[in-house]
Amino acid sequence: MNTILNFMKRNYKIIVVVVCISVTLFAFKMNASKANDPEKDKLLLELLTFVIEKGHYSPAPIDDTFSKGIYKDYIEALDPSKRFFLQSDIDEFSKFELQLDDQLLNKDLSFFNLTYERLMKRMDESTKIYKDVLSKPFDFNTDESFNIDYEKSPYPKNVTELNDKWRKQIKLSALSSLIDKQKLEEDKKKNEANYVVKSFDILEKETRESSRKSLDEYFGFIKDLDRNDWFSVYINSITARFDPHTNYFAPEEKERFDVSISGKLEGIGARLQKKNDLTEISELISGGPAWRGKQLEAGDLIMKVAQGNSEAVDIVGMRLDDVVKKIKGPKGSEVRLTVKKVDGTIKIISIIRDIVEIEETYAKSSIVDRNGLKYGVIYLPKFYIDFENANGRDAGKDIALEVDRLKKAGVNGIVLDVRDDGGGSLSTVVDIAGLFIEQGPIVQIKSAGKKKEVLYDRDSKIEWDGPLVIMVNNFSASASEILAAAIQDYKRGIIIGSKQTYGKGTVQNVYDLNTFVRSSSVGDLGAIKTTTQKFYRINGGSTQLEGVQSDIVMPDRYAYLKMGERDVDNAMAWDKIDQADYQVWNNNTNFNQAITNSKSRISKNTQFQLIEENAKWIDSRSEENVYSLNIDKFKMAQAEIEEKAKKYKPILDYKNSLIFTSLPYEADAMSKDITLKEKRERWHEALSKDIYVEEALNVLDDLQSKSVSKQNLPVKIKKDKLASKS
C-alpha cells in the first residue's frame, strides 16, 4: 500500500538539517550524457541513506541483519518464480549476504553489477529456452506434476533442471488453456449442430502459439526495462528494510505517484498500452482533450509523435514510458500524433494538451429508495488532494459537496464507503470527519523524540447529524483507518465490514531528492517516500498492525488470507499513547440496538453463511500447490474443484433488488457523456449485487429515530488548512 499522509509543514526542521549537513555530499563529477552513470548511482545511494536516517521515525541500524534483509528481498524481486537463476548463481551471490550493509555505506555497486549482469544473461538464455519448449507439441499423457510453491521450491541445480522447470511451467499454463479451448468447442457444437469441432492437434498447436505470444510480450516488456529500472529494484530492497512504506520513486514513478494523489495530469487524456513494438490507445479518459476532439479512439495505433510544428519522431519499438513522456506536456501546448486507425487508414491528429481529471479517483454518490425512506451512498476511492493548487479538488471539499447534494435530495441516512481505499492526504481526513461532529480532536500525531500533536476539527457546524455508516474492508488503509477510528471513537456512526482494516498507522513524507543537489547536470534523481511519524486514534490506541475492528463484522471471502500490515515483513510495532480529550456523540439512541440487530441478521443470513464457508474453502485451496500435467488427471482434479465451486456460485449471482440512481446534476452530465453514463451504470449495477451495501442500508434503517427529520443544514466547504506540498 503505497499511501502517504502528507504533513510536510510539521517536518521542515528535518529538511533544514538535511540541507545544511548534506553540502559535503556532492563532490562527484556528473556526466549527464551517460545513460548508466555509476557515479550518479553512488550519489543516489548516499542521498537515500542520509535522508532516511535523518528523517525516518525510527531508522533501523545498518548492520548484518539489515544486509540479510536486503539480500532476501532483492533476490526474490529479481527472480520470484526461480526460473532464471541457477543454484550456482545463488551460491555466488550468497557470499555478499552479510556485506550489503558495508557496500551501502561505502557506495559499492559490485553486488548490484554482478546480479544485474547475470540476470540479463539468464533472461537472454531463457528466451531461447521457452521458444525451444514451444517449438514442438506437448505430450499430455505422461504422468508428471508441477509445484507452483516457488517460495519453498529449490533453484535449478543445472541447465537441464532449468529447462525442465520452464517446460513444466509452460506446459501447465498450456494445459489449462487447452482444456478451456476444448470446452469452448464443445459448447459451440451444442449450440450449432453443423459445427465441426477442431481436432486435439489443432487446439494443442493454437495453445502453444498463444503461449508463445504471451511470453514474447512478457519478454518484450522485460526488454523495455533498462539498468536504471533494475537499480530502482535494488534501491527499494534497501528502503524496505526501514519499513514497508519507505520507498524510492524513480522520476517516472514520482510523476505517477503525484497523479494518483491529485487525480489529475497534464496531457491528452488517453491510456496507452504496448502491443508488440507498437503503442495502442486502450482508453480515452472522459472529459479529456482526446475525448473532446473525437478523432482518436480506442484501438488506434500511434506511429509517430511531433511537438507542435516540429518534425515527427518515429516511436515504433520505443519504451512505453518514453512514448508517454513525448505525448504528455503542459496545458496549451500542441502534440501531433500519426496514428493507424482501427480501419487501417493513416491519419495525423492534432491535440492541444490540457489538464485531465481522472474521474475514477474522485468521490461519487448515489441514491436508493427503500421502505419509504431515501438513503445516500458515497464512495471515496482515495483521500486525494492537489498540492499544486489550493483551489483544486480535494476529497474533503468533494465529500462536503456530496453531503450537501444528498441533503438537498432529502436522504434519511448516509453510507460512506471506503472499502479498498488505500489512503492519501491527512488533512482531508480531518475535514471529512469534521463534517459529522460538532468539533473536537480527529487524530493524534507523534514524531520521533517529540510530544504528541492533536489535529482538531475546530468548526462547530455539523454538516450531517443523521444516521451514518462507514463501510471498510481488509484493504481500507491509512487515511481510511483514521476516519473510521475517529467516527468509531466518537460513536458517531457504525463501522461495518471486514474483521479489521489493513493496519497502517504510519505517516509518510515525500522528499524530492533533486532539491539536495546543487547542479542540475546530475539529471533527475527522483524522490524518497519515508515514514516520519505515527498516528494514533483519539482514544490513544494505534491502528498500526491492529487496524480498526468493525462494530459489525461481515463474512468476507478473503478473510483468512494473509494480506494486512501484520503480515508484512519488517512492519513497525503497535503501541499506545494517552487519549485525547473528546466527548462521544450523544444522539445515538438506537446505536447499540442497530449493531445487535445487524449481527443477528448476518448470523441467520444464508448468503453470509455461504460467504463464510467459501472463505474457509479458499483458505484451504491456497495450500494446494501441486498440479498434475497429465490431461486426464488434470481434468479430473479441475472437475472436482468446479463441482465444489458450484456451491458458491450464488455468491456471484446475488442481487439485492435495490435500484440506485444518480443525483440530478450527474444525470444531466451523463446525458452528454456516454462514457460517464456507462461507468455509472456499471457502478449502480455493482451496488445492486452488493450484499454488504444492502446490510449497511439495513443498519441505517435501524438507526432511524421514531420521527424521521430531514436534514437541511447548509454545507460550509472548509478550507484545507493543513495540507502542504510534498
XYZ file of C-alpha atoms in Angstrom:
726
model
C 0.000 0.000 0.000
C 1.959 2.999 -1.211
C -0.120 5.599 0.631
C 1.001 8.882 2.121
C -0.327 11.103 4.856
C 1.182 14.445 3.961
C 2.167 16.696 6.816
C 5.238 18.421 5.450
C 4.949 21.698 7.311
C 5.443 19.859 10.579
C 8.762 18.425 9.327
C 10.522 21.493 7.953
C 13.299 21.071 10.550
C 14.242 17.700 9.066
C 14.615 19.269 5.643
C 16.714 22.137 7.022
C 19.021 19.696 8.833
C 19.444 17.548 5.717
C 20.189 20.563 3.518
C 22.696 22.017 5.961
C 24.621 18.824 6.580
C 24.476 17.481 3.040
C 26.669 20.171 1.489
C 29.599 17.792 1.935
C 27.925 15.049 -0.099
C 28.227 16.385 -3.601
C 31.856 16.201 -4.636
C 31.071 13.904 -7.575
C 31.601 14.957 -11.168
C 28.486 14.136 -13.122
C 28.205 13.210 -16.758
C 24.561 13.670 -17.705
C 25.042 12.240 -21.172
C 25.734 8.765 -19.832
C 22.596 6.656 -19.664
C 24.037 4.486 -16.892
C 26.265 6.541 -14.650
C 27.791 4.644 -11.701
C 28.743 7.929 -10.026
C 25.110 9.039 -10.136
C 24.093 5.674 -8.665
C 26.583 6.138 -5.832
C 25.261 9.622 -5.155
C 21.729 8.249 -5.101
C 22.682 5.584 -2.540
C 24.348 8.157 -0.310
C 21.438 10.579 -0.560
C 18.824 7.928 0.178
C 20.674 6.589 3.193
C 21.276 10.060 4.552
C 17.722 11.357 4.110
C 16.165 8.212 5.585
C 18.485 8.121 8.611
C 17.818 11.806 9.343
C 14.117 11.825 8.535
C 12.777 8.365 9.426
C 10.636 7.946 12.534
C 12.737 5.037 13.773
C 15.574 4.173 11.365
C 16.854 0.613 11.501
C 20.565 0.110 12.207
C 22.529 -0.658 9.053
C 24.113 -3.904 10.146
C 24.323 -7.583 9.168
C 20.622 -8.154 9.923
C 19.816 -5.223 7.656
C 22.104 -6.734 4.991
C 20.375 -10.126 5.149
C 17.010 -8.416 4.655
C 18.215 -6.523 1.579
C 19.648 -9.703 0.091
C 16.464 -11.724 0.609
C 14.110 -9.037 -0.747
C 16.282 -8.223 -3.746
C 16.889 -11.785 -4.936
C 13.167 -12.560 -4.567
C 12.304 -9.424 -6.540
C 14.672 -10.359 -9.369
C 13.507 -13.943 -9.730
C 10.282 -14.580 -7.757
C 9.427 -17.845 -9.559
C 13.029 -19.116 -9.564
C 13.121 -19.625 -13.319
C 16.181 -17.538 -14.193
C 18.952 -18.108 -11.677
C 20.732 -21.419 -11.128
C 21.780 -22.656 -7.693
C 25.376 -21.879 -8.658
C 24.362 -18.235 -9.191
C 22.769 -18.125 -5.742
C 25.862 -19.707 -4.199
C 27.934 -16.943 -5.763
C 25.509 -14.209 -4.692
C 25.192 -15.507 -1.128
C 28.801 -14.560 -0.388
C 27.517 -10.970 -0.262
C 24.618 -11.691 2.121
C 26.341 -10.085 5.113
C 28.292 -7.486 3.128
C 25.486 -5.341 1.699
C 25.384 -3.026 4.709
C 29.075 -2.271 4.213
C 28.623 -1.903 0.454
C 25.798 0.560 1.064
C 27.887 2.692 3.404
C 30.861 2.539 1.020
C 28.712 3.182 -2.080
C 29.967 -0.107 -3.502
C 27.947 -1.299 -6.528
C 29.734 -4.632 -7.090
C 26.840 -6.797 -5.830
C 24.289 -4.947 -7.941
C 26.536 -5.076 -11.005
C 27.087 -8.805 -10.585
C 23.395 -9.662 -10.172
C 22.241 -7.319 -12.933
C 24.683 -8.704 -15.495
C 23.875 -12.292 -14.509
C 20.130 -11.641 -14.701
C 20.445 -10.170 -18.193
C 22.447 -13.235 -19.252
C 19.942 -15.697 -17.743
C 16.967 -13.853 -19.251
C 18.573 -13.959 -22.664
C 19.120 -17.712 -22.238
C 15.512 -18.158 -21.063
C 14.232 -16.566 -24.274
C 15.822 -19.408 -26.197
C 14.501 -21.980 -23.708
C 10.821 -21.051 -23.982
C 10.975 -20.798 -27.764
C 12.500 -24.259 -27.922
C 9.910 -25.675 -25.497
C 7.057 -24.295 -27.593
C 8.512 -25.410 -30.916
C 7.182 -28.965 -30.520
C 3.901 -30.491 -29.280
C 3.408 -31.298 -25.593
C 2.743 -34.858 -24.514
C -0.122 -34.525 -22.058
C -0.339 -38.277 -21.453
C 2.844 -38.546 -19.398
C 2.394 -38.802 -15.627
C 4.237 -35.820 -14.138
C 3.369 -32.837 -11.956
C 4.491 -29.281 -11.205
C 4.672 -27.483 -7.846
C 3.818 -23.765 -8.021
C 5.014 -23.028 -4.471
C 8.031 -21.071 -5.719
C 8.964 -19.803 -2.286
C 9.722 -23.302 -0.996
C 10.987 -24.809 -4.241
C 14.774 -25.002 -4.788
C 16.685 -23.220 -7.524
C 17.579 -25.439 -10.511
C 20.938 -27.166 -9.954
C 21.914 -27.016 -13.616
C 20.727 -26.042 -17.096
C 18.917 -29.373 -17.537
C 16.797 -28.736 -14.421
C 16.196 -25.144 -15.512
C 14.962 -26.274 -18.941
C 12.699 -28.829 -17.285
C 11.273 -26.197 -14.939
C 10.452 -23.903 -17.862
C 8.936 -26.834 -19.752
C 6.662 -27.819 -16.865
C 5.670 -24.264 -16.078
C 4.708 -23.555 -19.694
C 3.068 -26.954 -20.016
C 0.824 -26.273 -17.003
C -0.294 -22.969 -18.465
C -0.848 -24.540 -21.883
C -2.779 -27.461 -20.378
C -5.194 -25.125 -18.621
C -5.718 -23.115 -21.838
C -6.144 -26.281 -23.899
C -8.919 -27.583 -21.673
C -10.669 -24.214 -21.866
C -10.459 -24.349 -25.657
C -11.909 -27.879 -25.688
C -14.852 -26.700 -23.576
C -15.489 -23.818 -25.957
C -15.513 -26.240 -28.885
C -17.986 -28.490 -27.078
C -20.256 -25.522 -26.344
C -20.164 -24.420 -29.989
C -21.147 -27.920 -31.066
C -24.078 -27.945 -28.639
C -25.330 -24.620 -29.961
C -24.637 -25.343 -33.629
C -25.249 -28.901 -34.821
C -23.285 -28.454 -38.067
C -20.239 -27.016 -36.338
C -17.063 -29.040 -36.979
C -15.094 -29.379 -33.752
C -11.381 -28.619 -34.050
C -9.111 -31.603 -33.549
C -6.926 -32.029 -30.466
C -3.788 -31.432 -32.544
C -5.115 -28.127 -33.895
C -6.134 -26.935 -30.426
C -2.790 -28.000 -28.972
C -0.956 -26.034 -31.663
C -3.162 -22.967 -31.116
C -2.440 -23.191 -27.403
C 1.319 -23.241 -27.959
C 1.078 -20.297 -30.351
C -0.918 -18.368 -27.771
C 1.618 -19.239 -25.058
C 4.467 -18.102 -27.258
C 2.732 -14.825 -27.982
C 2.198 -14.197 -24.256
C 5.837 -14.943 -23.470
C 7.005 -12.801 -26.385
C 5.011 -9.902 -24.922
C 6.383 -10.578 -21.432
C 9.977 -10.600 -22.604
C 9.248 -7.569 -24.775
C 8.216 -5.753 -21.617
C 11.353 -7.006 -19.837
C 13.464 -5.801 -22.755
C 11.993 -2.338 -22.289
C 13.446 -2.164 -18.784
C 16.889 -0.615 -18.612
C 19.626 -0.729 -15.993
C 18.085 2.200 -14.109
C 14.838 0.279 -13.710
C 16.662 -2.670 -12.160
C 18.720 -0.339 -9.971
C 15.417 1.023 -8.635
C 14.525 -2.551 -7.645
C 17.802 -2.786 -5.722
C 17.256 0.576 -4.027
C 13.745 -0.367 -2.955
C 15.087 -3.582 -1.452
C 17.234 -1.316 0.713
C 14.497 1.174 1.642
C 12.051 -1.627 2.517
C 14.310 -2.676 5.387
C 13.462 0.553 7.216
C 9.747 -0.239 6.974
C 7.302 -1.428 4.276
C 6.208 2.108 3.338
C 9.594 3.698 2.810
C 10.331 3.585 -0.905
C 12.271 5.204 -3.673
C 10.463 6.760 -6.628
C 12.383 6.892 -9.888
C 11.434 10.059 -11.850
C 8.612 8.348 -13.789
C 7.284 6.680 -10.635
C 7.260 10.005 -8.777
C 5.181 11.516 -11.574
C 2.720 8.613 -11.434
C 2.509 8.971 -7.651
C 1.683 12.675 -7.961
C -1.066 11.835 -10.463
C -2.509 9.179 -8.140
C -2.645 11.623 -5.220
C -4.052 14.599 -7.159
C -6.214 12.642 -9.584
C -5.129 14.832 -12.473
C -2.394 15.277 -15.057
C -1.492 17.492 -17.997
C -1.668 15.733 -21.338
C -4.158 14.434 -23.891
C -6.201 12.140 -21.634
C -5.556 8.707 -23.085
C -4.404 5.440 -21.570
C -1.743 3.636 -23.576
C -0.553 0.054 -23.703
C 2.200 -1.774 -25.532
C 1.169 -4.025 -28.432
C 4.317 -5.775 -29.620
C 6.514 -2.898 -30.911
C 3.533 -0.561 -31.246
C 1.716 1.716 -28.800
C -2.062 1.310 -28.684
C -4.740 3.605 -27.307
C -6.518 1.440 -24.731
C -8.952 4.044 -23.377
C -9.831 7.738 -23.652
C -10.321 9.493 -20.327
C -13.760 11.052 -20.216
C -13.655 14.843 -20.497
C -10.022 14.967 -21.646
C -8.813 16.738 -24.818
C -8.509 13.493 -26.838
C -12.056 12.540 -25.821
C -13.359 16.018 -26.672
C -11.616 16.003 -30.058
C -13.459 12.842 -31.149
C -10.699 11.913 -33.636
C -8.699 9.462 -31.527
C -10.349 6.211 -30.439
C -9.528 3.056 -28.508
C -7.641 0.608 -30.717
C -5.746 3.264 -32.690
C -2.004 2.597 -33.017
C 0.396 5.526 -32.563
C 3.204 5.504 -35.127
C 4.816 8.950 -34.697
C 4.726 11.884 -32.262
C 5.516 15.524 -33.068
C 5.671 18.539 -30.763
C 3.771 21.414 -32.398
C 5.336 22.139 -35.794
C 8.476 20.090 -35.085
C 9.381 17.036 -37.107
C 7.567 13.848 -36.104
C 9.554 11.190 -34.228
C 9.025 7.516 -35.043
C 8.052 5.738 -31.798
C 7.721 2.162 -33.130
C 9.764 -0.056 -30.813
C 10.173 2.711 -28.221
C 9.684 2.049 -24.494
C 6.157 2.827 -23.321
C 7.445 5.216 -20.630
C 9.382 7.140 -23.270
C 6.315 7.326 -25.524
C 4.265 8.680 -22.618
C 6.902 11.358 -21.972
C 6.629 12.545 -25.580
C 2.827 12.645 -25.586
C 2.357 14.317 -22.199
C 3.115 18.000 -21.830
C 1.981 21.336 -20.395
C -1.518 22.678 -20.792
C -1.983 24.662 -24.005
C 0.835 23.002 -25.955
C 0.208 21.038 -29.156
C 1.092 17.430 -29.896
C 0.556 15.799 -33.309
C 0.054 12.048 -33.433
C 0.428 9.968 -36.560
C -1.915 7.053 -35.961
C -3.039 3.948 -37.765
C -6.791 3.932 -37.283
C -8.758 0.810 -36.457
C -9.941 0.751 -40.099
C -6.312 0.672 -41.327
C -6.089 4.270 -42.551
C -3.214 6.555 -41.513
C -4.151 9.915 -40.014
C -2.347 12.840 -38.356
C -4.289 14.103 -35.337
C -3.505 17.421 -33.640
C -4.411 17.703 -29.941
C -3.997 20.692 -27.615
C -2.937 19.369 -24.228
C -4.986 20.276 -21.180
C -5.483 19.360 -17.535
C -7.044 15.897 -17.383
C -9.029 14.852 -14.342
C -9.139 11.114 -13.754
C -12.760 10.677 -12.772
C -12.255 7.271 -11.113
C -10.108 8.957 -8.446
C -12.887 11.192 -7.183
C -15.764 10.782 -4.746
C -19.168 9.907 -6.182
C -22.608 9.342 -4.733
C -25.849 7.563 -5.485
C -29.367 7.477 -4.071
C -31.565 4.483 -3.252
C -35.196 4.374 -2.072
C -36.287 1.615 0.304
C -39.023 1.116 2.880
C -40.363 4.604 2.239
C -37.012 6.216 3.064
C -34.235 7.595 0.915
C -30.554 6.898 1.511
C -27.315 8.167 0.029
C -24.210 6.096 -0.733
C -20.898 7.944 -1.143
C -17.861 6.077 -2.481
C -14.423 7.532 -1.767
C -11.646 5.640 -3.618
C -8.779 7.781 -2.260
C -8.148 10.748 0.042
C -6.895 12.857 -2.851
C -5.601 16.423 -2.893
C -3.924 18.795 -5.348
C -0.868 20.212 -3.576
C -0.056 22.483 -6.519
C -3.376 24.315 -6.425
C -5.092 25.427 -3.205
C -8.323 25.861 -5.187
C -8.078 22.425 -6.807
C -10.172 19.413 -5.984
C -9.621 17.548 -2.759
C -11.542 14.793 -1.026
C -12.609 17.000 1.900
C -14.324 19.584 -0.283
C -15.808 16.957 -2.596
C -17.303 14.864 0.230
C -18.798 18.034 1.745
C -20.336 18.785 -1.649
C -21.740 15.252 -1.976
C -23.237 15.502 1.533
C -24.858 18.804 0.598
C -26.317 17.306 -2.578
C -27.670 14.303 -0.708
C -29.230 16.520 1.962
C -30.965 18.585 -0.712
C -32.258 15.321 -2.176
C -33.813 14.593 1.234
C -31.873 11.498 2.313
C -32.525 9.956 5.736
C -29.103 8.354 6.152
C -25.660 8.160 4.561
C -23.316 5.251 3.859
C -19.702 6.337 3.323
C -17.850 3.538 1.514
C -14.061 3.499 1.960
C -13.554 -0.150 1.028
C -10.275 -0.667 -0.851
C -9.336 2.962 -0.106
C -5.580 2.897 0.460
C -5.371 6.370 1.974
C -3.977 9.713 0.887
C -3.909 13.190 2.408
C -4.124 13.552 6.183
C -5.716 16.992 6.081
C -8.670 15.726 4.065
C -9.410 13.155 6.805
C -9.730 15.929 9.374
C -12.088 17.840 7.083
C -14.235 14.797 6.278
C -14.553 13.609 9.882
C -15.410 17.195 10.832
C -18.493 17.079 8.618
C -20.121 14.643 11.062
C -19.165 16.003 14.504
C -19.592 19.364 16.207
C -15.900 19.907 16.872
C -13.017 18.137 18.564
C -9.881 16.059 18.014
C -9.709 13.747 14.982
C -6.256 12.177 15.127
C -3.069 12.281 17.199
C 0.371 12.511 15.605
C 3.706 11.578 17.132
C 7.141 12.354 15.691
C 10.366 10.804 16.928
C 11.513 12.406 20.170
C 8.661 14.933 20.227
C 5.444 15.416 22.145
C 2.257 14.280 20.511
C 0.279 16.678 18.367
C -3.501 16.590 18.125
C -5.305 17.622 14.945
C -8.734 19.126 15.545
C -11.886 19.891 13.677
C -12.464 23.399 15.008
C -15.646 24.121 13.066
C -18.676 23.906 15.367
C -21.061 23.252 12.463
C -22.271 19.728 11.837
C -22.878 19.199 8.143
C -24.686 15.882 8.649
C -26.140 14.817 12.010
C -28.285 11.964 10.719
C -27.626 8.198 10.691
C -24.163 7.326 9.405
C -22.474 4.052 8.427
C -18.823 3.707 7.363
C -18.012 0.669 5.202
C -14.480 -0.782 5.397
C -12.620 -3.940 4.387
C -9.173 -5.535 4.675
C -7.767 -3.043 2.171
C -9.046 0.121 3.836
C -5.751 1.619 4.955
C -4.028 4.647 6.405
C -6.285 7.693 5.987
C -9.332 5.404 5.747
C -8.433 3.975 9.127
C -8.091 7.400 10.749
C -11.563 8.326 9.536
C -13.132 5.033 10.651
C -11.340 5.201 14.026
C -12.477 8.771 14.716
C -16.095 8.014 13.798
C -15.935 4.866 15.962
C -14.349 6.561 18.981
C -16.973 9.308 18.918
C -19.673 6.636 18.460
C -20.837 8.963 15.691
C -21.505 6.190 13.201
C -21.292 2.438 12.866
C -18.266 0.790 11.256
C -19.263 -2.226 9.194
C -17.139 -4.597 7.118
C -14.196 -6.964 7.491
C -12.984 -8.064 10.918
C -10.317 -5.374 10.778
C -8.813 -2.883 8.364
C -5.310 -3.092 6.864
C -3.385 -1.795 9.873
C -1.168 1.001 8.510
C -0.683 3.531 11.290
C 2.258 5.485 9.937
C 2.736 8.826 8.187
C 4.978 9.280 5.159
C 6.519 12.363 3.579
C 7.903 12.602 0.063
C 11.242 14.357 -0.389
C 12.351 15.445 -3.846
C 15.998 14.356 -3.972
C 16.797 16.946 -6.622
C 16.425 19.713 -4.018
C 19.561 18.432 -2.289
C 21.785 18.729 -5.366
C 23.422 21.999 -6.374
C 23.949 21.162 -10.038
C 21.224 20.119 -12.467
C 23.802 18.250 -14.551
C 23.254 15.206 -12.392
C 19.863 14.591 -14.027
C 16.596 13.759 -12.298
C 17.229 11.739 -9.130
C 13.584 11.032 -8.297
C 12.212 11.129 -4.753
C 12.123 9.212 -1.498
C 8.975 8.486 0.499
C 9.874 7.751 4.090
C 7.993 7.164 7.336
C 8.339 10.248 9.537
C 5.507 9.912 12.058
C 2.967 7.569 13.598
C -0.673 8.447 14.078
C -2.973 7.355 16.871
C -6.677 7.225 17.495
C -8.132 9.840 19.793
C -8.614 7.008 22.328
C -4.817 6.619 22.367
C -4.531 3.321 20.513
C -2.547 2.889 17.319
C -4.081 1.495 14.144
C -0.659 0.038 13.288
C -0.963 -3.741 12.724
C -4.341 -3.952 14.502
C -6.226 -1.643 12.166
C -9.784 -0.678 13.082
C -12.039 -3.509 14.183
C -15.535 -3.246 12.743
C -18.532 -2.762 15.043
C -20.321 -5.206 12.774
C -18.194 -7.914 11.156
C -19.470 -9.295 7.870
C -18.102 -12.544 6.406
C -15.506 -11.924 3.712
C -14.369 -14.424 1.050
C -10.742 -13.442 1.639
C -10.890 -13.073 5.419
C -8.426 -15.895 6.107
C -5.748 -14.903 3.613
C -2.711 -13.009 4.905
C -2.984 -9.562 3.348
C -2.637 -6.968 6.121
C 0.186 -4.884 7.554
C 0.554 -7.502 10.291
C 1.581 -9.963 7.563
C 4.225 -7.692 6.048
C 7.875 -8.284 6.862
C 9.537 -5.553 8.912
C 6.334 -3.660 9.773
C 6.568 -1.213 12.674
C 5.201 -2.256 16.065
C 1.859 -1.435 17.707
C 1.872 0.899 20.689
C -0.351 3.264 22.607
C -0.307 6.842 23.923
C -2.617 8.905 26.153
C -6.062 9.560 24.785
C -7.199 12.991 23.662
C -9.962 14.951 25.338
C -13.192 14.266 23.466
C -16.912 13.701 24.067
C -18.812 10.824 22.499
C -21.839 11.564 20.313
C -24.953 11.785 22.484
C -27.584 11.477 19.777
C -27.383 7.733 19.125
C -30.347 6.213 20.918
C -30.553 3.193 18.596
C -26.780 2.722 18.220
C -26.274 -0.471 20.235
C -29.583 -1.972 19.131
C -28.700 -1.398 15.471
C -25.450 -3.326 15.980
C -27.281 -6.157 17.755
C -29.926 -6.339 15.026
C -27.317 -6.464 12.282
C -25.281 -9.211 13.952
C -28.464 -11.238 14.328
C -29.401 -10.760 10.659
C -25.920 -11.709 9.471
C -25.792 -14.873 11.586
C -29.101 -16.051 10.121
C -28.477 -14.965 6.534
C -27.800 -17.965 4.273
C -25.850 -15.813 1.803
C -23.461 -14.641 4.515
C -23.164 -18.217 5.778
C -22.200 -19.295 2.271
C -19.598 -16.496 2.039
C -18.042 -17.630 5.340
C -17.904 -21.229 4.137
C -16.397 -20.083 0.849
C -13.736 -18.088 2.731
C -12.618 -21.214 4.583
C -12.543 -23.190 1.332
C -10.462 -20.507 -0.410
C -8.042 -20.590 2.520
C -7.697 -24.370 2.262
C -7.207 -24.138 -1.511
C -4.316 -21.720 -1.029
C -2.274 -24.589 0.408
C -2.719 -26.805 -2.667
C 0.230 -26.154 -4.938
C 0.894 -29.365 -6.868
C -0.806 -29.807 -10.264
C -0.766 -32.872 -12.464
C 0.424 -32.320 -16.043
C -1.424 -35.412 -17.221
C -4.511 -34.223 -19.089
C -6.852 -36.870 -17.657
C -5.723 -36.328 -14.061
C -5.767 -32.561 -14.515
C -9.319 -32.672 -15.870
C -10.406 -34.897 -13.012
C -8.909 -32.540 -10.414
C -10.433 -29.485 -12.104
C -13.818 -31.200 -12.304
C -13.708 -31.800 -8.543
C -12.825 -28.175 -7.899
C -15.547 -26.914 -10.250
C -18.100 -29.189 -8.614
C -17.263 -27.765 -5.192
C -17.190 -24.243 -6.616
C -20.756 -24.620 -7.930
C -21.919 -24.444 -4.342
C -20.559 -20.902 -4.106
C -21.918 -19.637 -7.426
C -24.905 -17.931 -5.690
C -22.392 -15.525 -4.123
C -21.609 -14.067 -7.558
C -25.205 -14.315 -8.767
C -26.652 -12.485 -5.765
C -28.877 -9.492 -6.455
C -30.368 -7.292 -3.747
C -33.173 -5.897 -5.969
C -32.370 -2.308 -4.950
C -32.330 0.412 -7.611
C -29.569 3.026 -7.375
C -29.774 6.307 -9.266
C -27.549 9.327 -9.851
C -28.286 12.752 -8.468
C -29.873 15.229 -10.938
C -26.639 17.136 -11.696
C -24.903 13.897 -12.668
C -27.853 12.564 -14.641
C -27.590 15.724 -16.758
C -23.839 15.169 -17.264
C -24.442 11.505 -18.193
C -26.863 12.537 -20.954
C -23.952 14.361 -22.627
C -21.178 11.893 -21.812
C -21.729 8.270 -22.856
C -18.503 7.142 -21.153
C -19.573 8.602 -17.801
C -23.023 7.064 -18.293
C -21.518 3.611 -18.839
C -19.269 3.941 -15.782
C -22.129 4.995 -13.523
C -24.390 2.257 -14.833
C -21.669 -0.303 -14.068
C -21.305 1.115 -10.549
C -25.042 1.078 -9.932
C -25.247 -2.498 -11.200
C -22.433 -3.490 -8.832
C -24.273 -1.834 -5.920
C -27.417 -3.763 -6.808
C -25.437 -7.010 -6.410
C -23.628 -5.985 -3.228
C -24.928 -7.723 -0.099
C -22.584 -5.625 2.035
C -24.165 -2.364 0.857
C -27.579 -3.917 1.435
C -26.728 -4.692 5.061
C -25.291 -1.189 5.526
C -28.670 0.167 4.422
C -30.387 -2.187 6.867
C -28.289 -0.636 9.623
C -29.380 2.841 8.509
C -32.977 1.612 8.857
C -32.272 0.529 12.429
C -30.613 3.856 13.261
C -33.714 5.855 12.320
C -35.461 7.720 15.132
C -39.204 7.271 15.500
C -39.879 10.624 13.884
C -37.513 10.933 10.940
C -36.498 14.518 10.291
C -34.865 15.522 7.055
C -31.546 17.318 7.317
C -31.398 20.636 5.509
C -28.390 22.301 7.080
C -26.207 24.284 4.669
C -22.787 22.787 3.992
C -19.803 25.030 4.526
C -16.898 23.979 2.324
C -13.888 24.024 4.622
C -10.505 25.223 3.505
C -7.720 22.692 3.584
C -5.780 24.348 6.399
C -3.358 21.514 6.975
C -2.353 20.343 3.531
C 1.037 21.177 2.163
C 3.060 20.350 -0.885
C 5.040 17.112 -0.909
